[in-house]
Short mmCIF file of C-alpha atoms in Angstrom, two decimals:
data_model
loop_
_atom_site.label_atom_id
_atom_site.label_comp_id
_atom_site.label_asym_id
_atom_site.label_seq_id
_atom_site.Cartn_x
_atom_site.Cartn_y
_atom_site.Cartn_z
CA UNK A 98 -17.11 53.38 36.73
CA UNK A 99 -19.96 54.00 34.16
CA UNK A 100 -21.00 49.82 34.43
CA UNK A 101 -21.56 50.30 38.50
CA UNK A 102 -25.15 51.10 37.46
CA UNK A 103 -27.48 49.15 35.50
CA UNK A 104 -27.73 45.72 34.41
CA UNK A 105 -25.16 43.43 32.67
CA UNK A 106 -27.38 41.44 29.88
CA UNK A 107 -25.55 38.14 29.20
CA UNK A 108 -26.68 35.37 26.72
CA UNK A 109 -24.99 32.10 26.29
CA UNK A 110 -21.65 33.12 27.34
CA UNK A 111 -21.60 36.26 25.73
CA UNK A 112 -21.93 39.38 27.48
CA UNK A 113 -24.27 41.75 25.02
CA UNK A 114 -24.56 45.06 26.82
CA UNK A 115 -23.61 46.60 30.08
CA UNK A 116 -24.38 49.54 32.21
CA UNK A 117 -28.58 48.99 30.99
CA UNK A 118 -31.72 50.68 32.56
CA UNK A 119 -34.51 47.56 33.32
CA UNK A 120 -37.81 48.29 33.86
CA UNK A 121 -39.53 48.69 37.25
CA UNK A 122 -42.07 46.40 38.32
CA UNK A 123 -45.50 48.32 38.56
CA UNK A 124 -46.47 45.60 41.56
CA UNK A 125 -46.79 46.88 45.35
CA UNK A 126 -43.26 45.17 46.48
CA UNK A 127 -41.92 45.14 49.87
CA UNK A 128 -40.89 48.57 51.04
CA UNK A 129 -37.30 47.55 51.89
CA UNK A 130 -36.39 46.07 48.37
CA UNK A 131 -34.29 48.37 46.75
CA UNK A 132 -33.70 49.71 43.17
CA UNK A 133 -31.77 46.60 41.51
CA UNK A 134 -34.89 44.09 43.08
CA UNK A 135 -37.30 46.26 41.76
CA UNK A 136 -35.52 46.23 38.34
CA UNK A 137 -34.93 42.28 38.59
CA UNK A 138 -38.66 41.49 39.33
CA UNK A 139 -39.70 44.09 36.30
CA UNK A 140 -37.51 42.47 33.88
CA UNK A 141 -38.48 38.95 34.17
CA UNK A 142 -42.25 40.02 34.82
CA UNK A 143 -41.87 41.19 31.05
CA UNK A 144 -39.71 38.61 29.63
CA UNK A 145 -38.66 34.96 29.81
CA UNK A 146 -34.91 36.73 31.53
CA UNK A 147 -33.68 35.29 35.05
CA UNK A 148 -32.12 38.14 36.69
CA UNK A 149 -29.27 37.61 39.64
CA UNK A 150 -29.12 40.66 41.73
CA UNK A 151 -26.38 41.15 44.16
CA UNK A 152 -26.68 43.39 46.71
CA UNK A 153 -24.39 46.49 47.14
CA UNK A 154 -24.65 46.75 50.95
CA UNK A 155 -24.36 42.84 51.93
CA UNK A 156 -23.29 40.79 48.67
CA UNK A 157 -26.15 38.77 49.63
CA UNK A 158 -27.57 37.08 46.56
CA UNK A 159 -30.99 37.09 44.83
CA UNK A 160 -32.51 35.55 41.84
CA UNK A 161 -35.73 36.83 40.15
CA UNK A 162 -37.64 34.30 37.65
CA UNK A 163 -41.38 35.23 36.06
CA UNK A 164 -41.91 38.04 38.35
CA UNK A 165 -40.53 36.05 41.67
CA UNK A 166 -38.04 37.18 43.56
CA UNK A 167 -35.82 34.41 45.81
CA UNK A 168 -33.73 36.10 48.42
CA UNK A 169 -30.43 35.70 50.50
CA UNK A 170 -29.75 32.49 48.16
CA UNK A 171 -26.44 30.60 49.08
CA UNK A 172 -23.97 29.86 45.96
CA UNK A 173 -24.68 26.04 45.85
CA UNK A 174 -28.48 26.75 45.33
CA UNK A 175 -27.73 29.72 42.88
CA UNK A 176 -25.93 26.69 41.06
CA UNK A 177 -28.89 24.31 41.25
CA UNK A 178 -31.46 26.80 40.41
CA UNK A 179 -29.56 28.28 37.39
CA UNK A 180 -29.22 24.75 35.87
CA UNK A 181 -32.44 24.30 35.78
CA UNK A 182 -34.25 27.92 34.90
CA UNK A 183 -31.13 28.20 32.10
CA UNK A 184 -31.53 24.75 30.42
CA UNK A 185 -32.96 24.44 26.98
CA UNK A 186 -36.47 23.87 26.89
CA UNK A 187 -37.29 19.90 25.64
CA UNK A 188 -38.98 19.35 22.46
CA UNK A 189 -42.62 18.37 23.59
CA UNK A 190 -43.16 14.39 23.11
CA UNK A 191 -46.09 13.56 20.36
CA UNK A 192 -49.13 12.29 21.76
CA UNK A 193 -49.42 8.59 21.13
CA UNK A 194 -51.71 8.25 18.06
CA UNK A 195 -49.69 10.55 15.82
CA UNK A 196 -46.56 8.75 17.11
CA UNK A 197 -48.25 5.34 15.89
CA UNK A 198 -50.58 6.77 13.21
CA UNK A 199 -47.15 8.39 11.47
CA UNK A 200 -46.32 4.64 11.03
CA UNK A 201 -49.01 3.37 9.86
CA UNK A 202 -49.04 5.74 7.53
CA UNK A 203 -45.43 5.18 6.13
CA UNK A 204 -45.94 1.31 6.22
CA UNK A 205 -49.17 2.12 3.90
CA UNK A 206 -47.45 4.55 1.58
CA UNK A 207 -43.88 2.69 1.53
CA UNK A 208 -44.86 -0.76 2.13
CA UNK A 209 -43.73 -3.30 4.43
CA UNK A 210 -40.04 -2.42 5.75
CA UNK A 211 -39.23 -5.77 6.33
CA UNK A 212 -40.21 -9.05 6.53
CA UNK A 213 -41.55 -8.70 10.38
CA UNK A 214 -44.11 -5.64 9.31
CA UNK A 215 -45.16 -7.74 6.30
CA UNK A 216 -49.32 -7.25 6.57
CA UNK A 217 -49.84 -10.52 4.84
CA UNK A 218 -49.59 -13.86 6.55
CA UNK A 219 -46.99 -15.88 5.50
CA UNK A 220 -49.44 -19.21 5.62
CA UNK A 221 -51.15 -17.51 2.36
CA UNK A 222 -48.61 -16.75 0.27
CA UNK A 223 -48.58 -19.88 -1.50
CA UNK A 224 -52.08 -20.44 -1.46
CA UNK A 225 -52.57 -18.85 -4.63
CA UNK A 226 -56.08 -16.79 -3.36
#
């Protein structure tokens, strides 16, 4: 079958393109890994891809992530380590002061929200100052 060779490229839950040529990682790599490892390690040492290789000989399986390669992984840690390499990334929290001084800076322009933010005491409201 013309998809035995090459690389299945899958995003989301879409498959986009079968029977693809990867490129070869140009790091000294154990001897013994074959063609497909090569190709795994290459692709994800040139892009943010996590590449599942399964072997033709055994059906062992092995994942490849920033230029790693994790061999003879069992299904249930496939699982574990695909949930988290394939989640979306998390907006980065603001740093404190622009949390707070965003605000501040709303209370200033809008005034006070309600009565709790008021910026006046309420003992001198009636003092007529």
């Amino acid at each position: 079958s013309p998809l035995h060779d090459g690389a299945v490229v899958v995003e989301g839950d879409r498959i986009l393109a079968a029977g693809c040529r990867l490129p070869i990682s140009k790091h000294h790599l154990d001897p013994a890994l074959g063609l497909r490892h090569r190709a795994a390690i290459g692709v994800t040492e040139e892009s943010d891809a996590v590449a599942l290789v399964v072997s033709e000989e055994t059906g062992a399986l092995a994942l490849a992530h920033n230029g790693q390669l994790e061999r003879d992984v069992d299904p249930a840690r496939l699982e574990r380590m695909l949930a988290v390499l394939l989640q979306p990334p998390r907006a980065e929290p603001l740093p404190f002061w622009r949390r707070t001084g965003a605000r501040w800076l709303a209370r200033r322009r809008l005034g006070p929200m309600s009565p709790e933010h008021d910026e006046e005491p309420a003992a001198s409201a009636g003092r007529g100052v």
